[in-house]
PDB file of C-alpha atoms in Angstrom:
ATOM      1  CA  MET A   9      27.024 -14.570   1.418  1.00 29.00           C
ATOM      2  CA  THR A  10      25.526 -13.112  -1.732  1.00 32.00           C
ATOM      3  CA  VAL A  11      24.836  -9.425  -1.553  1.00 35.00           C
ATOM      4  CA  LEU A  12      22.120  -7.995  -3.710  1.00 36.00           C
ATOM      5  CA  ALA A  13      22.701  -4.276  -4.170  1.00 35.00           C
ATOM      6  CA  LEU A  14      19.581  -2.325  -4.991  1.00 35.00           C
ATOM      7  CA  PRO A  15      18.652   1.340  -5.361  1.00 35.00           C
ATOM      8  CA  LEU A  16      17.812   3.152  -2.173  1.00 35.00           C
ATOM      9  CA  ASN A  17      14.159   3.173  -1.307  1.00 37.00           C
ATOM     10  CA  ASP A  18      14.076   6.461   0.494  1.00 33.00           C
ATOM     11  CA  ARG A  19      10.356   6.786   1.009  1.00 32.00           C
ATOM     12  CA  ASP A  20       9.160   7.292   4.531  1.00 33.00           C
ATOM     13  CA  TYR A  21       7.742   4.064   5.734  1.00 32.00           C
ATOM     14  CA  MET A  22       4.207   3.788   6.923  1.00 30.00           C
ATOM     15  CA  GLU A  23       3.670   4.232  10.588  1.00 31.00           C
ATOM     16  CA  ARG A  24       3.939   0.961  12.374  1.00 32.00           C
ATOM     17  CA  GLN A  25       0.556  -0.366  13.346  1.00 29.00           C
ATOM     18  CA  ALA A  26      -0.189  -2.260  16.488  1.00 24.00           C
ATOM     19  CA  PRO A  27       0.366  -5.975  16.033  1.00 23.00           C
ATOM     20  CA  THR A  28      -3.102  -7.304  15.543  1.00 25.00           C
ATOM     21  CA  LEU A  29      -4.673 -10.355  14.028  1.00 24.00           C
ATOM     22  CA  ARG A  30      -8.213  -9.911  12.861  1.00 28.00           C
ATOM     23  CA  PHE A  31     -10.480 -12.595  11.458  1.00 27.00           C
ATOM     24  CA  SER A  32     -13.425 -11.144   9.634  1.00 30.00           C
ATOM     25  CA  ALA A  33     -15.702 -14.096  10.316  1.00 34.00           C
ATOM     26  CA  THR A  34     -15.032 -14.424  14.014  1.00 30.00           C
ATOM     27  CA  GLY A  35     -14.566 -10.858  15.202  1.00 29.00           C
ATOM     28  CA  SER A  36     -11.419  -9.117  16.334  1.00 27.00           C
ATOM     29  CA  LEU A  37      -8.520 -10.628  18.195  1.00 25.00           C
ATOM     30  CA  SER A  38      -5.704  -8.372  19.381  1.00 25.00           C
ATOM     31  CA  ILE A  39      -2.279  -9.761  20.091  1.00 25.00           C
ATOM     32  CA  ASN A  40       0.028  -7.642  22.213  1.00 24.00           C
ATOM     33  CA  LYS A  41       3.656  -8.526  21.779  1.00 25.00           C
ATOM     34  CA  THR A  42       6.952  -6.707  21.914  1.00 25.00           C
ATOM     35  CA  VAL A  43       7.900  -5.439  18.473  1.00 28.00           C
ATOM     36  CA  ASN A  44      11.534  -5.842  17.523  1.00 28.00           C
ATOM     37  CA  ASN A  45      12.616  -4.270  14.279  1.00 32.00           C
ATOM     38  CA  THR A  46      15.464  -6.370  12.977  1.00 30.00           C
ATOM     39  CA  PHE A  47      15.858  -4.541   9.695  1.00 34.00           C
ATOM     40  CA  ASP A  48      17.250  -1.129   9.067  1.00 35.00           C
ATOM     41  CA  SER A  49      14.668   0.775   7.038  1.00 34.00           C
ATOM     42  CA  ASP A  50      17.339   3.037   5.566  1.00 35.00           C
ATOM     43  CA  SER A  51      19.565   0.255   4.310  1.00 32.00           C
ATOM     44  CA  GLN A  52      20.762   0.441   0.745  1.00 34.00           C
ATOM     45  CA  ILE A  53      21.879  -3.150   0.598  1.00 39.00           C
ATOM     46  CA  ILE A  54      19.752  -6.175   1.178  1.00 42.00           C
ATOM     47  CA  ALA A  55      21.885  -9.128   2.181  1.00 42.00           C
ATOM     48  CA  CYS A  56      20.599 -12.615   1.638  1.00 42.00           C
ATOM     49  CA  GLU A  57      22.232 -15.939   2.238  1.00 43.00           C
ATOM     50  CA  PRO A  58      21.104 -18.282  -0.507  1.00 39.00           C
ATOM     51  CA  GLU A  59      22.791 -21.231   1.171  1.00 43.00           C
ATOM     52  CA  SER A  60      20.186 -20.937   3.913  1.00 47.00           C
ATOM     53  CA  LEU A  61      17.357 -21.038   1.393  1.00 46.00           C
ATOM     54  CA  SER A  62      15.982 -24.106  -0.260  1.00 50.00           C
ATOM     55  CA  GLN A  63      16.885 -24.520  -3.909  1.00 49.00           C
ATOM     56  CA  LYS A  64      13.282 -23.947  -4.921  1.00 48.00           C
ATOM     57  CA  VAL A  65      13.035 -20.589  -3.193  1.00 50.00           C
ATOM     58  CA  GLU A  66      16.503 -19.514  -4.232  1.00 50.00           C
ATOM     59  CA  SER A  67      16.127 -20.325  -7.895  1.00 53.00           C
ATOM     60  CA  ASN A  68      12.531 -19.320  -8.549  1.00 63.00           C
ATOM     61  CA  VAL A  69      11.061 -17.010  -5.970  1.00 66.00           C
ATOM     62  CA  PHE A  70      14.261 -15.070  -5.388  1.00 64.00           C
ATOM     63  CA  SER A  71      14.778 -14.447  -9.088  1.00 66.00           C
ATOM     64  CA  SER A  72      11.105 -13.475  -9.452  1.00 70.00           C
ATOM     65  CA  ILE A  73      11.480 -10.906  -6.707  1.00 69.00           C
ATOM     66  CA  TYR A  74      14.720  -9.593  -8.150  1.00 66.00           C
ATOM     67  CA  ASN A  75      13.087  -9.083 -11.548  1.00 66.00           C
ATOM     68  CA  LEU A  76      10.064  -7.454  -9.928  1.00 68.00           C
ATOM     69  CA  VAL A  77      12.298  -5.075  -8.026  1.00 65.00           C
ATOM     70  CA  LEU A  78      14.106  -3.998 -11.166  1.00 61.00           C
ATOM     71  CA  ARG A  79      10.795  -3.596 -12.958  1.00 63.00           C
ATOM     72  CA  SER A  80       9.323  -1.764 -10.019  1.00 57.00           C
ATOM     73  CA  TYR A  81      11.996   0.881 -10.214  1.00 55.00           C
ATOM     74  CA  SER A  82      11.733   1.319 -13.962  1.00 55.00           C
ATOM     75  CA  GLU A  83       7.953   1.188 -14.433  1.00 58.00           C
ATOM     76  CA  LEU A  84       6.083   1.830 -11.215  1.00 53.00           C
ATOM     77  CA  ALA A  85       8.121   4.914 -10.451  1.00 50.00           C
ATOM     78  CA  GLU A  86       7.243   6.329 -13.862  1.00 52.00           C
ATOM     79  CA  ASN A  87       3.567   5.939 -13.040  1.00 53.00           C
ATOM     80  CA  GLU A  88       4.066   7.482  -9.620  1.00 50.00           C
ATOM     81  CA  GLU A  89       3.153   4.232  -7.962  1.00 55.00           C
ATOM     82  CA  GLU A  90       5.127   3.004  -5.002  1.00 55.00           C
ATOM     83  CA  THR A  91       8.366   1.116  -5.486  1.00 66.00           C
ATOM     84  CA  VAL A  92       9.040  -2.122  -3.687  1.00 74.00           C
ATOM     85  CA  GLN A  93       9.792  -2.014   0.037  1.00 78.00           C
ATOM     86  CA  LEU A  94      13.259  -3.545  -0.072  1.00 76.00           C
ATOM     87  CA  ASP A  95      13.337  -4.526   3.574  1.00 79.00           C
ATOM     88  CA  ALA A  96      10.346  -6.776   2.889  1.00 84.00           C
ATOM     89  CA  ILE A  97      12.444  -9.087   0.700  1.00 80.00           C
ATOM     90  CA  PRO A  98      14.256 -11.076   3.416  1.00 79.00           C
ATOM     91  CA  ILE A  99      11.061 -11.241   5.488  1.00 85.00           C
ATOM     92  CA  PHE A 100       9.108 -12.520   2.500  1.00 86.00           C
ATOM     93  CA  LEU A 101      11.742 -15.157   1.746  1.00 81.00           C
ATOM     94  CA  GLU A 102      11.838 -16.166   5.412  1.00 81.00           C
ATOM     95  CA  LEU A 103       8.087 -16.735   5.335  1.00 85.00           C
ATOM     96  CA  LEU A 104       8.199 -18.832   2.183  1.00 82.00           C
ATOM     97  CA  GLU A 105      10.953 -20.942   3.764  1.00 80.00           C
ATOM     98  CA  ARG A 106       8.643 -22.072   6.531  1.00 82.00           C
ATOM     99  CA  PRO A 107       7.710 -25.761   6.238  1.00 82.00           C
ATOM    100  CA  LEU A 108       4.033 -25.037   5.618  1.00 80.00           C
ATOM    101  CA  PHE A 109       4.726 -23.198   2.390  1.00 79.00           C
ATOM    102  CA  GLN A 110       7.018 -25.960   1.136  1.00 77.00           C
ATOM    103  CA  LYS A 111       3.881 -28.064   0.711  1.00 76.00           C
ATOM    104  CA  PHE A 112       2.279 -25.503  -1.590  1.00 77.00           C
ATOM    105  CA  GLU A 113       2.898 -24.852  -5.230  1.00 80.00           C
ATOM    106  CA  GLU A 114       4.985 -21.800  -5.969  1.00 80.00           C
ATOM    107  CA  PRO A 115       2.893 -18.625  -5.593  1.00 85.00           C
ATOM    108  CA  ASP A 116       2.575 -15.748  -8.010  1.00 87.00           C
ATOM    109  CA  VAL A 117       4.808 -13.041  -6.639  1.00 87.00           C
ATOM    110  CA  SER A 118       4.065  -9.393  -7.325  1.00 87.00           C
ATOM    111  CA  ILE A 119       4.388  -5.903  -5.900  1.00 86.00           C
ATOM    112  CA  ASP A 120       1.372  -4.152  -4.372  1.00 89.00           C
ATOM    113  CA  PRO A 121       0.764  -0.463  -5.122  1.00 86.00           C
ATOM    114  CA  ASP A 122       2.044   0.373  -1.632  1.00 86.00           C
ATOM    115  CA  GLY A 123       5.320  -1.440  -2.304  1.00 86.00           C
ATOM    116  CA  GLU A 124       4.624  -4.551  -0.242  1.00 91.00           C
ATOM    117  CA  ILE A 125       5.575  -7.918  -1.739  1.00 90.00           C
ATOM    118  CA  ASN A 126       2.565 -10.087  -2.452  1.00 92.00           C
ATOM    119  CA  ALA A 127       2.165 -13.845  -2.865  1.00 91.00           C
ATOM    120  CA  GLU A 128      -1.000 -15.240  -4.366  1.00 90.00           C
ATOM    121  CA  TRP A 129      -2.449 -18.640  -5.020  1.00 88.00           C
ATOM    122  CA  LEU A 130      -5.313 -18.465  -7.498  1.00 88.00           C
ATOM    123  CA  GLY A 131      -7.692 -21.399  -7.721  1.00 86.00           C
ATOM    124  CA  GLU A 132     -10.606 -22.145 -10.003  1.00 83.00           C
ATOM    125  CA  ASP A 133     -13.643 -19.882 -10.314  1.00 84.00           C
ATOM    126  CA  GLY A 134     -12.289 -16.965  -8.350  1.00 88.00           C
ATOM    127  CA  GLN A 135     -10.838 -18.805  -5.374  1.00 88.00           C
ATOM    128  CA  SER A 136      -7.797 -17.012  -4.056  1.00 90.00           C
ATOM    129  CA  PHE A 137      -5.482 -16.804  -1.093  1.00 90.00           C
ATOM    130  CA  THR A 138      -3.018 -13.967  -0.811  1.00 92.00           C
ATOM    131  CA  PHE A 139      -0.622 -12.421   1.664  1.00 92.00           C
ATOM    132  CA  SER A 140       1.604  -9.394   1.429  1.00 94.00           C
ATOM    133  CA  VAL A 141       4.666  -8.472   3.437  1.00 93.00           C
ATOM    134  CA  GLY A 142       5.828  -4.947   4.263  1.00 91.00           C
ATOM    135  CA  GLY A 143       9.295  -3.649   5.010  1.00 86.00           C
ATOM    136  CA  LYS A 144       8.612  -3.378   8.710  1.00 89.00           C
ATOM    137  CA  GLY A 145       7.293  -6.890   9.037  1.00 90.00           C
ATOM    138  CA  ARG A 146       3.594  -6.326   8.566  1.00 92.00           C
ATOM    139  CA  ILE A 147       1.821  -9.344   7.045  1.00 93.00           C
ATOM    140  CA  ILE A 148      -1.618  -8.906   5.457  1.00 93.00           C
ATOM    141  CA  PHE A 149      -3.509 -12.050   4.495  1.00 91.00           C
ATOM    142  CA  SER A 150      -6.847 -12.710   2.863  1.00 92.00           C
ATOM    143  CA  LEU A 151      -8.723 -15.792   1.748  1.00 90.00           C
ATOM    144  CA  TYR A 152     -11.682 -15.661  -0.592  1.00 91.00           C
ATOM    145  CA  LEU A 153     -13.625 -18.761  -1.606  1.00 89.00           C
ATOM    146  CA  PRO A 154     -16.778 -17.804  -3.554  1.00 90.00           C
ATOM    147  CA  GLN A 155     -18.778 -20.696  -2.112  1.00 88.00           C
ATOM    148  CA  GLY A 156     -16.883 -20.959   1.141  1.00 85.00           C
ATOM    149  CA  ARG A 157     -14.817 -19.056   3.657  1.00 84.00           C
ATOM    150  CA  LYS A 158     -13.978 -15.408   3.393  1.00 88.00           C
ATOM    151  CA  LEU A 159     -11.358 -14.311   5.896  1.00 86.00           C
ATOM    152  CA  CYS A 160      -8.792 -11.572   6.153  1.00 89.00           C
ATOM    153  CA  GLY A 161      -6.396 -10.347   8.793  1.00 88.00           C
ATOM    154  CA  GLU A 162      -3.140  -8.783   9.780  1.00 90.00           C
ATOM    155  CA  THR A 163      -0.182  -9.944  11.818  1.00 89.00           C
ATOM    156  CA  ARG A 164       3.531  -9.237  12.126  1.00 89.00           C
ATOM    157  CA  ILE A 165       6.663 -11.240  11.490  1.00 86.00           C
ATOM    158  CA  GLU A 166       7.591 -10.758  15.160  1.00 85.00           C
ATOM    159  CA  ASP A 167       4.334 -12.293  16.279  1.00 82.00           C
ATOM    160  CA  ASP A 168       3.745 -15.941  16.745  1.00 77.00           C
ATOM    161  CA  LEU A 169       3.510 -17.115  13.149  1.00 81.00           C
ATOM    162  CA  GLU A 170       1.871 -20.310  14.316  1.00 79.00           C
ATOM    163  CA  ILE A 171      -1.335 -18.300  14.476  1.00 74.00           C
ATOM    164  CA  PHE A 172      -0.871 -17.209  10.872  1.00 80.00           C
ATOM    165  CA  GLU A 173      -0.078 -20.763   9.854  1.00 81.00           C
ATOM    166  CA  ASP A 174      -3.021 -22.145  11.785  1.00 78.00           C
ATOM    167  CA  PHE A 175      -5.187 -19.724   9.853  1.00 75.00           C
ATOM    168  CA  ILE A 176      -3.817 -21.059   6.570  1.00 76.00           C
ATOM    169  CA  ARG A 177      -4.220 -24.680   7.635  1.00 75.00           C
ATOM    170  CA  SER A 178      -7.782 -24.151   8.799  1.00 68.00           C
ATOM    171  CA  ALA A 179      -8.679 -22.128   5.740  1.00 64.00           C
ATOM    172  CA  ILE A 180      -7.097 -24.257   3.083  1.00 61.00           C
ATOM    173  CA  GLY A 181      -6.966 -27.539   4.855  1.00 55.00           C
TER     174      GLY A 181
ATOM    175  CA  MET B   6      -9.757  13.403 -38.937  1.00 54.00           C
ATOM    176  CA  ILE B   7     -11.759  16.615 -38.352  1.00 59.00           C
ATOM    177  CA  TRP B   8     -14.981  14.747 -39.017  1.00 55.00           C
ATOM    178  CA  LYS B   9     -14.011  12.139 -36.459  1.00 59.00           C
ATOM    179  CA  TYR B  10     -13.294  14.857 -33.924  1.00 57.00           C
ATOM    180  CA  LEU B  11     -16.602  16.652 -34.569  1.00 53.00           C
ATOM    181  CA  LYS B  12     -18.481  13.386 -34.396  1.00 55.00           C
ATOM    182  CA  THR B  13     -16.875  12.636 -31.036  1.00 55.00           C
ATOM    183  CA  LEU B  14     -17.528  16.150 -29.786  1.00 52.00           C
ATOM    184  CA  PHE B  15     -21.197  16.258 -30.757  1.00 51.00           C
ATOM    185  CA  GLY B  16     -21.641  12.675 -29.734  1.00 52.00           C
ATOM    186  CA  ARG B  17     -20.467  13.554 -26.250  1.00 51.00           C
ATOM    187  CA  GLN B  18     -22.805  16.521 -26.073  1.00 46.00           C
ATOM    188  CA  SER B  19     -25.786  14.382 -26.877  1.00 44.00           C
ATOM    189  CA  VAL B  20     -25.158  12.217 -23.842  1.00 49.00           C
ATOM    190  CA  ASN B  21     -26.325  13.222 -20.403  1.00 49.00           C
ATOM    191  CA  THR B  22     -23.064  12.769 -18.542  1.00 54.00           C
ATOM    192  CA  THR B  23     -24.637  13.269 -15.146  1.00 72.00           C
ATOM    193  CA  LYS B  24     -26.810  10.226 -15.563  1.00 85.00           C
ATOM    194  CA  PRO B  25     -26.279   8.042 -12.496  1.00 91.00           C
ATOM    195  CA  ILE B  26     -24.716   4.640 -12.993  1.00 95.00           C
ATOM    196  CA  GLU B  27     -27.379   1.982 -13.243  1.00 96.00           C
ATOM    197  CA  SER B  28     -27.004  -1.509 -11.848  1.00 95.00           C
ATOM    198  CA  HIS B  29     -27.032  -3.230 -15.249  1.00 97.00           C
ATOM    199  CA  GLU B  30     -24.306  -1.105 -16.854  1.00 97.00           C
ATOM    200  CA  VAL B  31     -21.209  -2.799 -18.223  1.00 98.00           C
ATOM    201  CA  CYS B  32     -17.985  -1.674 -16.525  1.00 98.00           C
ATOM    202  CA  ARG B  33     -14.544  -2.189 -18.001  1.00 98.00           C
ATOM    203  CA  ARG B  34     -11.187  -1.951 -16.233  1.00 98.00           C
ATOM    204  CA  PHE B  35      -8.162  -1.426 -18.481  1.00 97.00           C
ATOM    205  CA  LEU B  36      -5.320  -3.801 -17.600  1.00 96.00           C
ATOM    206  CA  PHE B  37      -1.883  -2.497 -18.498  1.00 93.00           C
ATOM    207  CA  ASP B  38       0.053  -5.345 -16.918  1.00 89.00           C
ATOM    208  CA  GLY B  39      -0.137  -8.881 -18.286  1.00 88.00           C
ATOM    209  CA  LYS B  40       0.766 -10.178 -14.812  1.00 87.00           C
ATOM    210  CA  LEU B  41      -2.698  -9.170 -13.614  1.00 92.00           C
ATOM    211  CA  VAL B  42      -4.132 -12.129 -15.484  1.00 93.00           C
ATOM    212  CA  LYS B  43      -3.670 -15.841 -14.858  1.00 91.00           C
ATOM    213  CA  ARG B  44      -5.436 -18.809 -16.435  1.00 89.00           C
ATOM    214  CA  ASN B  45      -8.005 -16.466 -18.023  1.00 92.00           C
ATOM    215  CA  GLN B  46      -8.843 -14.991 -14.625  1.00 94.00           C
ATOM    216  CA  VAL B  47      -8.297 -11.408 -13.568  1.00 95.00           C
ATOM    217  CA  LYS B  48      -6.268 -11.236 -10.351  1.00 95.00           C
ATOM    218  CA  HIS B  49      -7.359  -9.199  -7.337  1.00 96.00           C
ATOM    219  CA  GLN B  50      -4.513  -6.726  -7.751  1.00 94.00           C
ATOM    220  CA  ALA B  51      -6.182  -5.457 -10.916  1.00 95.00           C
ATOM    221  CA  PHE B  52      -8.542  -3.722  -8.494  1.00 97.00           C
ATOM    222  CA  ALA B  53      -6.016  -2.375  -6.030  1.00 95.00           C
ATOM    223  CA  PRO B  54      -6.681   1.334  -5.491  1.00 94.00           C
ATOM    224  CA  SER B  55      -4.005   3.551  -6.988  1.00 90.00           C
ATOM    225  CA  LYS B  56      -1.455   4.921  -4.566  1.00 84.00           C
ATOM    226  CA  LYS B  57      -1.748   8.232  -6.391  1.00 85.00           C
ATOM    227  CA  THR B  58      -5.530   8.636  -6.562  1.00 91.00           C
ATOM    228  CA  GLY B  59      -6.830   6.197  -3.973  1.00 93.00           C
ATOM    229  CA  ASN B  60      -9.380   4.795  -6.394  1.00 95.00           C
ATOM    230  CA  VAL B  61      -9.817   2.325  -9.247  1.00 97.00           C
ATOM    231  CA  SER B  62     -10.489   3.678 -12.719  1.00 97.00           C
ATOM    232  CA  ILE B  63     -13.403   2.199 -14.691  1.00 97.00           C
ATOM    233  CA  PHE B  64     -15.077   2.935 -18.027  1.00 98.00           C
ATOM    234  CA  LEU B  65     -18.782   2.504 -18.670  1.00 98.00           C
ATOM    235  CA  LYS B  66     -18.613   0.614 -21.929  1.00 97.00           C
ATOM    236  CA  ASP B  67     -22.214   0.894 -23.086  1.00 96.00           C
ATOM    237  CA  ARG B  68     -22.280   4.666 -22.785  1.00 97.00           C
ATOM    238  CA  PHE B  69     -19.895   5.046 -25.702  1.00 96.00           C
ATOM    239  CA  LEU B  70     -21.748   5.757 -28.914  1.00 95.00           C
ATOM    240  CA  SER B  71     -19.605   3.375 -30.918  1.00 96.00           C
ATOM    241  CA  GLU B  72     -16.877   0.778 -30.519  1.00 96.00           C
ATOM    242  CA  GLU B  73     -14.625   3.190 -32.367  1.00 96.00           C
ATOM    243  CA  ASP B  74     -15.155   5.873 -29.718  1.00 96.00           C
ATOM    244  CA  TYR B  75     -14.414   3.371 -26.987  1.00 97.00           C
ATOM    245  CA  GLN B  76     -11.208   2.193 -28.631  1.00 97.00           C
ATOM    246  CA  LEU B  77     -10.131   5.793 -29.197  1.00 97.00           C
ATOM    247  CA  THR B  78     -10.531   6.496 -25.490  1.00 97.00           C
ATOM    248  CA  ARG B  79      -8.601   3.349 -24.606  1.00 97.00           C
ATOM    249  CA  LYS B  80      -5.808   4.426 -26.921  1.00 97.00           C
ATOM    250  CA  THR B  81      -5.752   7.904 -25.368  1.00 97.00           C
ATOM    251  CA  VAL B  82      -5.553   6.447 -21.869  1.00 96.00           C
ATOM    252  CA  SER B  83      -2.777   4.087 -22.989  1.00 95.00           C
ATOM    253  CA  ASN B  84      -0.802   6.980 -24.443  1.00 95.00           C
ATOM    254  CA  LYS B  85      -1.272   8.949 -21.247  1.00 92.00           C
ATOM    255  CA  ARG B  86      -0.047   6.009 -19.182  1.00 89.00           C
ATOM    256  CA  GLY B  87       2.763   5.273 -21.606  1.00 89.00           C
ATOM    257  CA  ARG B  88       1.793   1.607 -21.593  1.00 89.00           C
ATOM    258  CA  GLN B  89      -0.234  -0.560 -23.885  1.00 93.00           C
ATOM    259  CA  CYS B  90      -3.538  -1.924 -22.596  1.00 95.00           C
ATOM    260  CA  LYS B  91      -3.015  -5.716 -22.506  1.00 95.00           C
ATOM    261  CA  ALA B  92      -6.553  -6.814 -21.628  1.00 97.00           C
ATOM    262  CA  GLU B  93      -9.731  -5.648 -19.938  1.00 97.00           C
ATOM    263  CA  GLY B  94     -11.728  -6.852 -16.983  1.00 98.00           C
ATOM    264  CA  GLU B  95     -15.501  -6.647 -17.381  1.00 98.00           C
ATOM    265  CA  PHE B  96     -18.180  -6.680 -14.714  1.00 98.00           C
ATOM    266  CA  ILE B  97     -21.740  -5.475 -14.316  1.00 98.00           C
ATOM    267  CA  ALA B  98     -22.166  -2.456 -12.062  1.00 98.00           C
ATOM    268  CA  ASN B  99     -24.294  -4.316  -9.550  1.00 97.00           C
ATOM    269  CA  ALA B 100     -21.287  -6.562  -8.848  1.00 98.00           C
ATOM    270  CA  VAL B 101     -20.121  -3.765  -6.536  1.00 97.00           C
ATOM    271  CA  ASP B 102     -23.315  -4.101  -4.492  1.00 96.00           C
ATOM    272  CA  LYS B 103     -22.934  -7.885  -4.499  1.00 96.00           C
ATOM    273  CA  VAL B 104     -19.392  -7.573  -3.155  1.00 97.00           C
ATOM    274  CA  ARG B 105     -20.556  -5.162  -0.475  1.00 96.00           C
ATOM    275  CA  ASN B 106     -23.282  -7.569   0.595  1.00 94.00           C
ATOM    276  CA  GLU B 107     -20.988 -10.566   0.431  1.00 94.00           C
ATOM    277  CA  VAL B 108     -17.885  -9.409   2.301  1.00 93.00           C
ATOM    278  CA  GLY B 109     -18.401  -5.728   3.092  1.00 91.00           C
ATOM    279  CA  TYR B 110     -19.912  -6.029   6.560  1.00 91.00           C
ATOM    280  CA  PHE B 111     -17.092  -3.801   7.818  1.00 91.00           C
ATOM    281  CA  LEU B 112     -17.890  -0.960   5.399  1.00 93.00           C
ATOM    282  CA  ARG B 113     -19.314   2.279   6.654  1.00 92.00           C
ATOM    283  CA  GLU B 114     -22.076   4.182   4.883  1.00 92.00           C
ATOM    284  CA  GLY B 115     -20.785   5.629   1.622  1.00 93.00           C
ATOM    285  CA  GLN B 116     -17.670   3.464   1.408  1.00 96.00           C
ATOM    286  CA  PHE B 117     -16.719   1.317  -1.608  1.00 97.00           C
ATOM    287  CA  VAL B 118     -18.892   3.017  -4.196  1.00 96.00           C
ATOM    288  CA  LEU B 119     -18.891   3.331  -7.972  1.00 97.00           C
ATOM    289  CA  GLU B 120     -19.038   7.011  -8.825  1.00 96.00           C
ATOM    290  CA  LEU B 121     -19.105   8.824 -12.130  1.00 97.00           C
ATOM    291  CA  ASP B 122     -16.009  10.983 -12.671  1.00 96.00           C
ATOM    292  CA  GLU B 123     -15.797  12.517 -16.133  1.00 95.00           C
ATOM    293  CA  THR B 124     -13.138  15.080 -15.260  1.00 94.00           C
ATOM    294  CA  ASP B 125     -10.616  13.668 -17.727  1.00 93.00           C
ATOM    295  CA  PHE B 126     -12.621  11.253 -19.856  1.00 95.00           C
ATOM    296  CA  PRO B 127     -16.285  10.829 -20.779  1.00 95.00           C
ATOM    297  CA  HIS B 128     -18.081   7.753 -19.463  1.00 97.00           C
ATOM    298  CA  HIS B 129     -15.444   7.289 -16.788  1.00 97.00           C
ATOM    299  CA  ALA B 130     -16.130   6.227 -13.223  1.00 97.00           C
ATOM    300  CA  ASN B 131     -14.141   5.443 -10.127  1.00 97.00           C
ATOM    301  CA  LEU B 132     -14.466   2.652  -7.647  1.00 97.00           C
ATOM    302  CA  ASP B 133     -13.871   4.969  -4.757  1.00 96.00           C
ATOM    303  CA  LYS B 134     -13.923   5.544  -1.011  1.00 97.00           C
ATOM    304  CA  TRP B 135     -12.113   2.363  -0.070  1.00 97.00           C
ATOM    305  CA  PRO B 136     -11.706   1.425   3.584  1.00 95.00           C
ATOM    306  CA  SER B 137      -8.272   2.408   4.829  1.00 93.00           C
ATOM    307  CA  ASP B 138      -7.158  -0.944   6.212  1.00 92.00           C
ATOM    308  CA  LYS B 139      -5.428  -3.214   3.760  1.00 95.00           C
ATOM    309  CA  PRO B 140      -6.938  -6.592   4.784  1.00 94.00           C
ATOM    310  CA  SER B 141     -10.405  -5.213   4.040  1.00 95.00           C
ATOM    311  CA  GLN B 142      -9.200  -3.808   0.734  1.00 96.00           C
ATOM    312  CA  LYS B 143      -7.734  -7.179  -0.264  1.00 96.00           C
ATOM    313  CA  GLN B 144     -10.956  -8.988   0.587  1.00 96.00           C
ATOM    314  CA  LEU B 145     -13.025  -6.557  -1.503  1.00 97.00           C
ATOM    315  CA  GLN B 146     -10.591  -6.859  -4.413  1.00 97.00           C
ATOM    316  CA  GLN B 147     -10.699 -10.656  -4.320  1.00 97.00           C
ATOM    317  CA  ALA B 148     -14.502 -10.732  -4.173  1.00 97.00           C
ATOM    318  CA  LEU B 149     -14.782  -8.324  -7.098  1.00 98.00           C
ATOM    319  CA  ALA B 150     -12.119 -10.094  -9.159  1.00 97.00           C
ATOM    320  CA  ALA B 151     -14.103 -13.323  -8.800  1.00 97.00           C
ATOM    321  CA  LYS B 152     -17.022 -11.630 -10.587  1.00 97.00           C
ATOM    322  CA  VAL B 153     -14.969 -10.249 -13.460  1.00 97.00           C
ATOM    323  CA  SER B 154     -14.710 -11.642 -16.967  1.00 97.00           C
ATOM    324  CA  LEU B 155     -11.462 -11.334 -18.855  1.00 97.00           C
ATOM    325  CA  ILE B 156     -11.596  -9.587 -22.234  1.00 96.00           C
ATOM    326  CA  ASN B 157      -8.520 -10.456 -24.277  1.00 94.00           C
ATOM    327  CA  LEU B 158      -7.464  -7.782 -26.744  1.00 87.00           C
TER     328      LEU B 158
END
């Protein structure tokens, strides 16, 4: 096991929201499921097991996140923006390990102002698909195609990710 | 130096700063992070509301009396931020209305508006009163980013 030691993110986490999935084009759909928090929000150490990750994710995405985290602490904090939600890292990597994402090109990885880790695929002429992951497992996703579909929603890592993946398949094809 | 200051001072006084923002006005967003740009496109995160202020800072380019005044303001903002402005994103003010009409069906009256705020800088405005839920914010950011032209510095 490789242990990545990072500074303590001691900010109070946002209140957990009800697990919901909302499609802007089709109305609201609520999903009620038991929420199990598998990550300790006060942890100082994020443990990852690179041997369980594909080489692509380990070598590229993981190093991108690591660099973003270091930068987040040195630059975002100076500008009083939020620093990265460390507990989001293993969740984010877990998502990118899912077979669906293996078919995609590597996303641009960045940190949102609220500290969530964001992946984005930017197409031509303003097309974009993005999702962000929070430390308590919240997943925000949004698709914008200027001449096509415009959808956004929210789900949780504990929820049935098949719904999230179905959304991506139906949206992107 | 003094002349430049006086010129700026009197120049500002000659402008009616309470003039409402018109739909054809050119808006510029300073980009301090090169990662906010990809393949000559401005990414949606360039329009993520600040955690500190809850809004997105914009300058009304055509209200500056000269390019020199505009660049001086940009330099002042850069110094205040402690970071160099890497590029700018440009859009016409009515792009905000277009975004609202395109994807903003969930917005309430008075949300997602471009408002003049010259508290710290002349010819400054905020894209303000964002909806609180993040999926809606992302969708608005993506729709606006798609209407923005990149200005390389």
